[in-house]
Amino acid sequence: MSSSDNKVSEAEVRKAQADWSRAIVRISKIYLDGGDYIAAAGEAAGDLYGYGYTNVLFKPTKAKDCQFRPMASQALSYFVGCNAVEDGIPEDGGFAINGGKGWSEVVFDNHQINLKGNVAIAMGNYYFTSTADGSKTKADVQAVQTAWANAIKSISKTYLEGGDYVAAAAKAAGELYGYGHTNVLFKPTKAADAQFRPTAEDAMSYFVGHKAVKDGYSEDAGFAINGGKGWSDVVFENHQIDVTGNVAIAMGNYYFTSASDGSKTKVEYTFGYKRNNDCKVRIFLHHSSVPFSLSISEAEVQAVQGAWANAIKSISKTYLAGGDYVAAAAKAAGELYGYGHTNVLFKPTKA
């Protein structure tokens, strides 16, 4: 081959860029479709990079701990994520799959292409369009919420059946919360003395009870086992899910059904979800509280007592005057008694 035949043309550079763009989009699509994206990435790397033919100088965009990638295996870790390959580099979230969200388009915008014999240097910008428009992230949030609800039920069931509920809770906490991946802001519903639980051990004490773990907090009765009664059902009712980048915040109510008597407890929540470096969405913020309820004042009690006394007198007066005392009594009962609003404990004097 003559030296002129060995020259790299601008058209070849642009074709290589186009092939690289298509490869990223293709790998993302295969990943999102549940296919073998690792094989696709391996094939693309073999076609597009010079590994095995020449030294490759590769400094990935999102690489800090392992800045340079002279080997094909290191490049593959970057493109598909550390968990997808043997001896993957922990900081790698999978650039070719956008950390799990995927890319729908990649466009090169060359500032300049410099040609010198069989070598070409290109500099410029490229633009990546995320496949995720928020709906996928919302689906991820809802999936974690479902998994959380199922975990509470499973831990309760394991406890009530005499199984190793502590191990079940530890497994669930590792899968659902970001401990070990990010800071976790956790303020449990029933925590007053140790309000905040920044470590996995703190969270475990809350969920399984202080007696089940070492150095547990004495106030913890074991929320995941309902203090020994268990939960049979947990239902999330989102008020809203707000997505910003790789973080989502959800606010709403969830309802817990007691396994012992079927009673339901309403709790208010704010959850924060973050996609971690291994591409999994986990909880990094959890704040729960019981609904606010107004206390009753002495003046209000005296007002109801006054209204009750006046109602008795009014009903009697209506009866003696030959009026519709039944309607008057029904109206008074509706205004003064909690029927239709709560359970009413009524033991009449002459009954």
Short mmCIF file of C-alpha atoms in Angstrom, two decimals:
data_model
loop_
_atom_site.label_atom_id
_atom_site.label_comp_id
_atom_site.label_asym_id
_atom_site.label_seq_id
_atom_site.Cartn_x
_atom_site.Cartn_y
_atom_site.Cartn_z
CA MET A 1 0.00 0.00 0.00
CA SER A 2 1.44 3.38 -1.01
CA SER A 3 1.67 6.27 1.46
CA SER A 4 -1.06 8.06 -0.45
CA ASP A 5 -3.37 5.06 -0.07
CA ASN A 6 -2.71 5.03 3.71
CA LYS A 7 -3.88 8.59 4.28
CA VAL A 8 -6.96 9.24 6.40
CA SER A 9 -9.59 11.40 4.72
CA GLU A 10 -12.05 13.78 6.36
CA ALA A 11 -14.88 11.64 5.01
CA GLU A 12 -13.45 8.63 6.85
CA VAL A 13 -13.24 10.61 10.08
CA ARG A 14 -16.86 11.70 9.77
CA LYS A 15 -17.91 8.13 8.98
CA ALA A 16 -16.10 6.86 12.10
CA GLN A 17 -17.90 9.53 14.14
CA ALA A 18 -21.25 8.55 12.65
CA ASP A 19 -20.54 4.87 13.35
CA TRP A 20 -19.63 5.74 16.95
CA SER A 21 -22.87 7.72 17.36
CA ARG A 22 -24.97 4.88 15.95
CA ALA A 23 -23.17 2.40 18.22
CA ILE A 24 -24.04 4.39 21.36
CA VAL A 25 -27.69 4.66 20.34
CA ARG A 26 -27.80 0.96 19.40
CA ILE A 27 -26.24 -0.17 22.70
CA SER A 28 -28.75 1.99 24.61
CA LYS A 29 -31.68 0.56 22.67
CA ILE A 30 -30.56 -3.04 23.19
CA TYR A 31 -30.14 -2.34 26.92
CA LEU A 32 -33.59 -0.75 27.25
CA ASP A 33 -35.12 -3.66 25.29
CA GLY A 34 -33.52 -6.15 27.69
CA GLY A 35 -31.05 -7.51 25.14
CA ASP A 36 -27.34 -8.37 25.31
CA TYR A 37 -25.99 -4.83 25.33
CA ILE A 38 -22.63 -6.01 26.68
CA ALA A 39 -22.00 -8.07 23.56
CA ALA A 40 -23.12 -5.13 21.41
CA ALA A 41 -20.70 -2.82 23.24
CA GLY A 42 -17.87 -5.33 22.91
CA GLU A 43 -18.47 -5.62 19.17
CA ALA A 44 -18.62 -1.83 18.76
CA ALA A 45 -15.41 -1.30 20.74
CA GLY A 46 -13.65 -3.86 18.56
CA ASP A 47 -14.82 -2.12 15.39
CA LEU A 48 -14.26 1.49 16.47
CA TYR A 49 -11.25 1.52 18.82
CA GLY A 50 -7.67 0.56 18.04
CA TYR A 51 -7.20 -1.86 20.94
CA GLY A 52 -5.05 -4.75 19.70
CA TYR A 53 -3.73 -2.69 16.78
CA THR A 54 -2.13 0.33 18.42
CA ASN A 55 -1.82 2.12 21.75
CA VAL A 56 -5.12 3.79 22.64
CA LEU A 57 -5.17 7.07 24.58
CA PHE A 58 -8.62 7.17 26.18
CA LYS A 59 -9.62 9.62 28.92
CA PRO A 60 -13.39 9.14 29.46
CA THR A 61 -15.68 12.05 30.31
CA LYS A 62 -16.92 10.61 33.60
CA ALA A 63 -13.71 9.05 34.91
CA LYS A 64 -11.92 10.43 37.92
CA ASP A 65 -10.47 7.59 40.00
CA CYS A 66 -9.28 5.63 36.97
CA GLN A 67 -8.71 8.51 34.55
CA PHE A 68 -7.03 6.71 31.68
CA ARG A 69 -8.13 3.48 29.98
CA PRO A 70 -5.28 1.88 27.97
CA MET A 71 -6.95 -1.56 27.89
CA ALA A 72 -10.09 -2.74 26.09
CA SER A 73 -11.50 -4.24 29.31
CA GLN A 74 -11.22 -0.86 31.03
CA ALA A 75 -13.01 0.86 28.16
CA LEU A 76 -15.79 -1.73 28.26
CA SER A 77 -16.24 -1.14 32.00
CA TYR A 78 -16.75 2.55 31.27
CA PHE A 79 -19.27 1.99 28.50
CA VAL A 80 -21.44 -0.73 30.08
CA GLY A 81 -20.89 -0.17 33.81
CA CYS A 82 -18.79 -1.77 36.51
CA ASN A 83 -21.33 -4.45 37.42
CA ALA A 84 -21.65 -5.73 33.86
CA VAL A 85 -18.03 -6.87 33.45
CA GLU A 86 -15.46 -8.80 35.44
CA ASP A 87 -13.19 -6.53 37.50
CA GLY A 88 -15.20 -3.46 36.52
CA ILE A 89 -14.09 -0.08 37.80
CA PRO A 90 -16.46 1.04 40.62
CA GLU A 91 -16.95 4.59 39.36
CA ASP A 92 -18.36 3.39 36.02
CA GLY A 93 -22.14 3.77 35.69
CA GLY A 94 -22.28 2.73 32.03
CA PHE A 95 -21.84 5.72 29.75
CA ALA A 96 -23.16 3.97 26.65
CA ILE A 97 -26.45 3.28 28.45
CA ASN A 98 -26.58 6.71 30.15
CA GLY A 99 -26.43 5.14 33.59
CA GLY A 100 -29.56 3.10 32.82
CA LYS A 101 -31.60 5.81 31.09
CA GLY A 102 -30.22 5.32 27.59
CA TRP A 103 -29.34 7.71 24.76
CA SER A 104 -31.69 8.28 21.83
CA GLU A 105 -29.34 10.41 19.73
CA VAL A 106 -25.69 11.48 19.51
CA VAL A 107 -24.57 14.33 17.23
CA PHE A 108 -20.96 15.39 16.52
CA ASP A 109 -20.24 19.10 15.95
CA ASN A 110 -16.63 19.37 14.79
CA HIS A 111 -14.71 22.54 15.50
CA GLN A 112 -11.90 21.33 13.27
CA ILE A 113 -10.50 18.15 11.74
CA ASN A 114 -6.74 18.09 11.15
CA LEU A 115 -5.37 15.47 8.74
CA LYS A 116 -1.74 14.33 8.73
CA GLY A 117 -1.00 11.24 6.68
CA ASN A 118 -2.53 8.20 8.34
CA VAL A 119 -3.54 10.21 11.43
CA ALA A 120 -6.43 12.61 11.97
CA ILE A 121 -7.27 14.76 14.99
CA ALA A 122 -10.79 16.09 15.53
CA MET A 123 -11.92 18.59 18.16
CA GLY A 124 -15.41 19.87 18.89
CA ASN A 125 -18.58 19.17 20.83
CA TYR A 126 -20.97 16.28 20.73
CA TYR A 127 -24.54 16.32 21.97
CA PHE A 128 -26.26 13.42 23.70
CA THR A 129 -30.05 13.20 23.92
CA SER A 130 -31.35 11.20 26.88
CA THR A 131 -34.00 8.60 26.15
CA ALA A 132 -35.56 9.31 29.54
CA ASP A 133 -38.20 12.05 29.52
CA GLY A 134 -39.16 11.57 33.17
CA SER A 135 -41.70 8.81 32.61
CA LYS A 136 -39.09 6.08 32.96
CA THR A 137 -37.74 7.68 36.14
CA LYS A 138 -41.26 7.91 37.54
CA ALA A 139 -41.72 4.25 36.72
CA ASP A 140 -38.46 3.53 38.56
CA VAL A 141 -39.77 5.41 41.60
CA GLN A 142 -43.05 3.50 41.55
CA ALA A 143 -41.12 0.24 41.23
CA VAL A 144 -39.06 1.08 44.34
CA GLN A 145 -42.23 2.05 46.20
CA THR A 146 -43.81 -1.28 45.30
CA ALA A 147 -40.65 -3.10 46.38
CA TRP A 148 -40.64 -1.16 49.69
CA ALA A 149 -44.29 -2.05 50.37
CA ASN A 150 -43.66 -5.70 49.50
CA ALA A 151 -40.59 -5.74 51.74
CA ILE A 152 -42.57 -4.50 54.76
CA LYS A 153 -45.21 -7.19 54.18
CA SER A 154 -42.56 -9.87 53.64
CA ILE A 155 -40.63 -8.93 56.80
CA SER A 156 -43.87 -8.99 58.82
CA LYS A 157 -44.86 -12.37 57.37
CA THR A 158 -41.42 -13.81 58.08
CA TYR A 159 -41.59 -12.52 61.66
CA LEU A 160 -45.09 -13.89 62.31
CA GLU A 161 -44.03 -17.29 60.93
CA GLY A 162 -41.00 -17.38 63.23
CA GLY A 163 -38.46 -16.91 60.44
CA ASP A 164 -35.29 -14.81 60.24
CA TYR A 165 -36.98 -11.44 59.81
CA VAL A 166 -33.80 -9.57 60.74
CA ALA A 167 -31.97 -11.05 57.74
CA ALA A 168 -34.98 -10.29 55.54
CA ALA A 169 -34.95 -6.67 56.73
CA ALA A 170 -31.20 -6.32 56.19
CA LYS A 171 -31.51 -7.62 52.63
CA ALA A 172 -34.39 -5.24 51.89
CA ALA A 173 -32.56 -2.25 53.38
CA GLY A 174 -29.50 -3.00 51.25
CA GLU A 175 -31.58 -3.15 48.09
CA LEU A 176 -33.88 -0.19 48.76
CA TYR A 177 -31.83 2.40 50.68
CA GLY A 178 -28.71 4.19 49.49
CA TYR A 179 -26.52 3.35 52.50
CA GLY A 180 -23.01 2.69 51.19
CA HIS A 181 -23.77 4.53 47.95
CA THR A 182 -24.78 8.02 49.09
CA ASN A 183 -25.76 9.98 52.20
CA VAL A 184 -29.19 8.93 53.45
CA LEU A 185 -31.53 11.41 55.15
CA PHE A 186 -33.93 9.26 57.17
CA LYS A 187 -36.37 10.64 59.76
CA PRO A 188 -38.62 7.74 60.83
CA THR A 189 -42.25 8.23 61.81
CA LYS A 190 -41.90 6.86 65.33
CA ALA A 191 -38.54 8.32 66.35
CA ALA A 192 -38.21 11.03 69.00
CA ASP A 193 -34.97 10.42 70.92
CA ALA A 194 -32.88 9.37 67.90
CA GLN A 195 -34.73 11.41 65.32
CA PHE A 196 -32.37 10.92 62.39
CA ARG A 197 -30.85 7.66 61.14
CA PRO A 198 -27.78 8.33 58.96
CA THR A 199 -26.37 4.77 59.11
CA ALA A 200 -27.70 1.40 58.03
CA GLU A 201 -27.45 0.17 61.63
CA ASP A 202 -29.63 3.05 62.80
CA ALA A 203 -32.25 2.17 60.20
CA MET A 204 -32.17 -1.53 61.09
CA SER A 205 -32.89 -0.74 64.75
CA TYR A 206 -35.98 1.19 63.68
CA PHE A 207 -37.31 -1.47 61.33
CA VAL A 208 -36.73 -4.63 63.41
CA GLY A 209 -36.65 -3.26 66.97
CA HIS A 210 -33.86 -2.44 69.39
CA LYS A 211 -33.77 -5.92 70.93
CA ALA A 212 -33.04 -7.57 67.58
CA VAL A 213 -29.83 -5.65 66.84
CA LYS A 214 -26.67 -4.65 68.67
CA ASP A 215 -26.80 -1.17 70.23
CA GLY A 216 -30.37 -0.59 69.10
CA TYR A 217 -32.34 2.45 70.23
CA SER A 218 -34.68 1.68 73.14
CA GLU A 219 -37.53 3.64 71.51
CA ASP A 220 -37.57 1.27 68.52
CA ALA A 221 -40.28 -1.39 68.69
CA GLY A 222 -39.78 -2.60 65.11
CA PHE A 223 -41.80 -0.66 62.58
CA ALA A 224 -41.50 -3.31 59.87
CA ILE A 225 -43.17 -5.83 62.19
CA ASN A 226 -45.68 -3.33 63.62
CA GLY A 227 -44.30 -3.76 67.11
CA GLY A 228 -44.99 -7.50 66.94
CA LYS A 229 -48.45 -7.40 65.31
CA GLY A 230 -47.23 -7.31 61.72
CA TRP A 231 -48.53 -5.54 58.62
CA SER A 232 -50.64 -7.36 56.03
CA ASP A 233 -50.73 -4.59 53.42
CA VAL A 234 -49.01 -1.33 52.50
CA VAL A 235 -50.39 1.01 49.82
CA PHE A 236 -48.68 4.14 48.43
CA GLU A 237 -50.81 7.08 47.29
CA ASN A 238 -48.55 9.64 45.61
CA HIS A 239 -49.58 13.27 45.75
CA GLN A 240 -46.83 14.08 43.27
CA ILE A 241 -43.51 12.77 41.91
CA ASP A 242 -41.03 15.45 40.82
CA VAL A 243 -38.05 14.39 38.70
CA THR A 244 -34.86 16.44 38.27
CA GLY A 245 -31.94 14.71 36.59
CA ASN A 246 -31.05 11.53 38.47
CA VAL A 247 -33.08 12.54 41.53
CA ALA A 248 -36.82 12.19 42.14
CA ILE A 249 -38.89 13.41 45.11
CA ALA A 250 -42.24 11.83 45.96
CA MET A 251 -44.78 13.11 48.48
CA GLY A 252 -48.07 11.58 49.57
CA ASN A 253 -49.75 9.20 51.99
CA TYR A 254 -49.26 5.52 52.58
CA TYR A 255 -51.69 3.23 54.35
CA PHE A 256 -50.64 0.35 56.59
CA THR A 257 -53.06 -2.48 57.39
CA SER A 258 -52.45 -4.28 60.69
CA ALA A 259 -52.14 -8.05 60.38
CA SER A 260 -53.69 -8.50 63.84
CA ASP A 261 -57.03 -6.71 63.48
CA GLY A 262 -57.19 -5.26 59.94
CA SER A 263 -57.14 -1.66 61.14
CA LYS A 264 -55.57 0.89 58.79
CA THR A 265 -53.06 3.59 59.70
CA LYS A 266 -52.51 6.61 57.48
CA VAL A 267 -48.99 8.07 57.41
CA GLU A 268 -47.65 11.05 55.44
CA TYR A 269 -44.34 10.69 53.58
CA THR A 270 -41.66 12.46 51.60
CA PHE A 271 -39.24 10.13 49.80
CA GLY A 272 -36.18 11.04 47.74
CA TYR A 273 -34.81 8.61 45.15
CA LYS A 274 -31.42 8.77 43.46
CA ARG A 275 -29.88 6.68 40.69
CA ASN A 276 -26.56 5.43 42.08
CA ASN A 277 -23.35 4.61 40.21
CA ASP A 278 -24.47 1.00 39.71
CA CYS A 279 -27.54 2.36 37.83
CA LYS A 280 -29.98 1.27 40.55
CA VAL A 281 -32.52 3.70 41.99
CA ARG A 282 -32.42 3.79 45.80
CA ILE A 283 -33.92 5.86 48.61
CA PHE A 284 -31.70 8.69 49.87
CA LEU A 285 -34.44 10.68 51.65
CA HIS A 286 -37.23 9.27 53.83
CA HIS A 287 -39.34 11.44 56.13
CA SER A 288 -42.60 10.17 57.60
CA SER A 289 -45.07 11.70 60.01
CA VAL A 290 -48.56 11.04 61.31
CA PRO A 291 -51.27 13.42 60.04
CA PHE A 292 -51.69 16.60 62.07
CA SER A 293 -54.68 16.59 64.36
CA LEU A 294 -56.14 19.57 66.22
CA SER A 295 -56.37 19.25 69.99
CA ILE A 296 -59.71 19.93 71.68
CA SER A 297 -59.90 22.96 73.96
CA GLU A 298 -61.90 23.17 77.20
CA ALA A 299 -63.93 26.02 75.69
CA GLU A 300 -64.96 23.75 72.78
CA VAL A 301 -66.08 21.03 75.19
CA GLN A 302 -68.17 23.53 77.15
CA ALA A 303 -69.68 24.85 73.90
CA VAL A 304 -70.79 21.35 72.84
CA GLN A 305 -72.21 20.71 76.31
CA GLY A 306 -74.16 23.97 76.10
CA ALA A 307 -75.47 23.02 72.64
CA TRP A 308 -76.47 19.54 73.91
CA ALA A 309 -78.42 21.05 76.84
CA ASN A 310 -80.13 23.55 74.55
CA ALA A 311 -81.03 20.75 72.11
CA ILE A 312 -82.75 18.72 74.85
CA LYS A 313 -84.76 21.74 75.88
CA SER A 314 -85.64 22.59 72.26
CA ILE A 315 -86.75 19.02 71.45
CA SER A 316 -88.93 18.94 74.57
CA LYS A 317 -90.45 22.32 73.74
CA THR A 318 -91.20 21.21 70.16
CA TYR A 319 -92.84 18.01 71.46
CA LEU A 320 -95.01 19.83 73.99
CA ALA A 321 -96.04 22.32 71.32
CA GLY A 322 -97.13 19.44 69.06
CA GLY A 323 -94.33 20.06 66.55
CA ASP A 324 -92.00 17.66 64.69
CA TYR A 325 -89.76 16.78 67.62
CA VAL A 326 -88.39 13.73 65.76
CA ALA A 327 -86.92 15.97 63.04
CA ALA A 328 -85.57 18.32 65.71
CA ALA A 329 -83.91 15.39 67.51
CA ALA A 330 -82.42 14.02 64.26
CA LYS A 331 -80.94 17.41 63.42
CA ALA A 332 -79.43 17.76 66.89
CA ALA A 333 -77.99 14.23 66.84
CA GLY A 334 -76.34 14.90 63.46
CA GLU A 335 -74.74 18.08 64.76
CA LEU A 336 -73.70 16.84 68.21
CA TYR A 337 -72.78 13.13 67.84
CA GLY A 338 -70.00 11.61 65.75
CA TYR A 339 -72.13 9.07 63.89
CA GLY A 340 -70.83 8.83 60.33
CA HIS A 341 -67.50 10.35 61.35
CA THR A 342 -66.16 8.00 64.03
CA ASN A 343 -67.14 5.16 66.33
CA VAL A 344 -69.58 6.39 69.00
CA LEU A 345 -69.64 4.82 72.48
CA PHE A 346 -73.11 5.62 73.86
CA LYS A 347 -74.59 4.08 77.02
CA PRO A 348 -77.96 5.81 77.65
CA THR A 349 -79.11 6.46 81.21
CA LYS A 350 -82.33 4.51 80.88
CA ALA A 351 -81.11 1.55 78.88
#
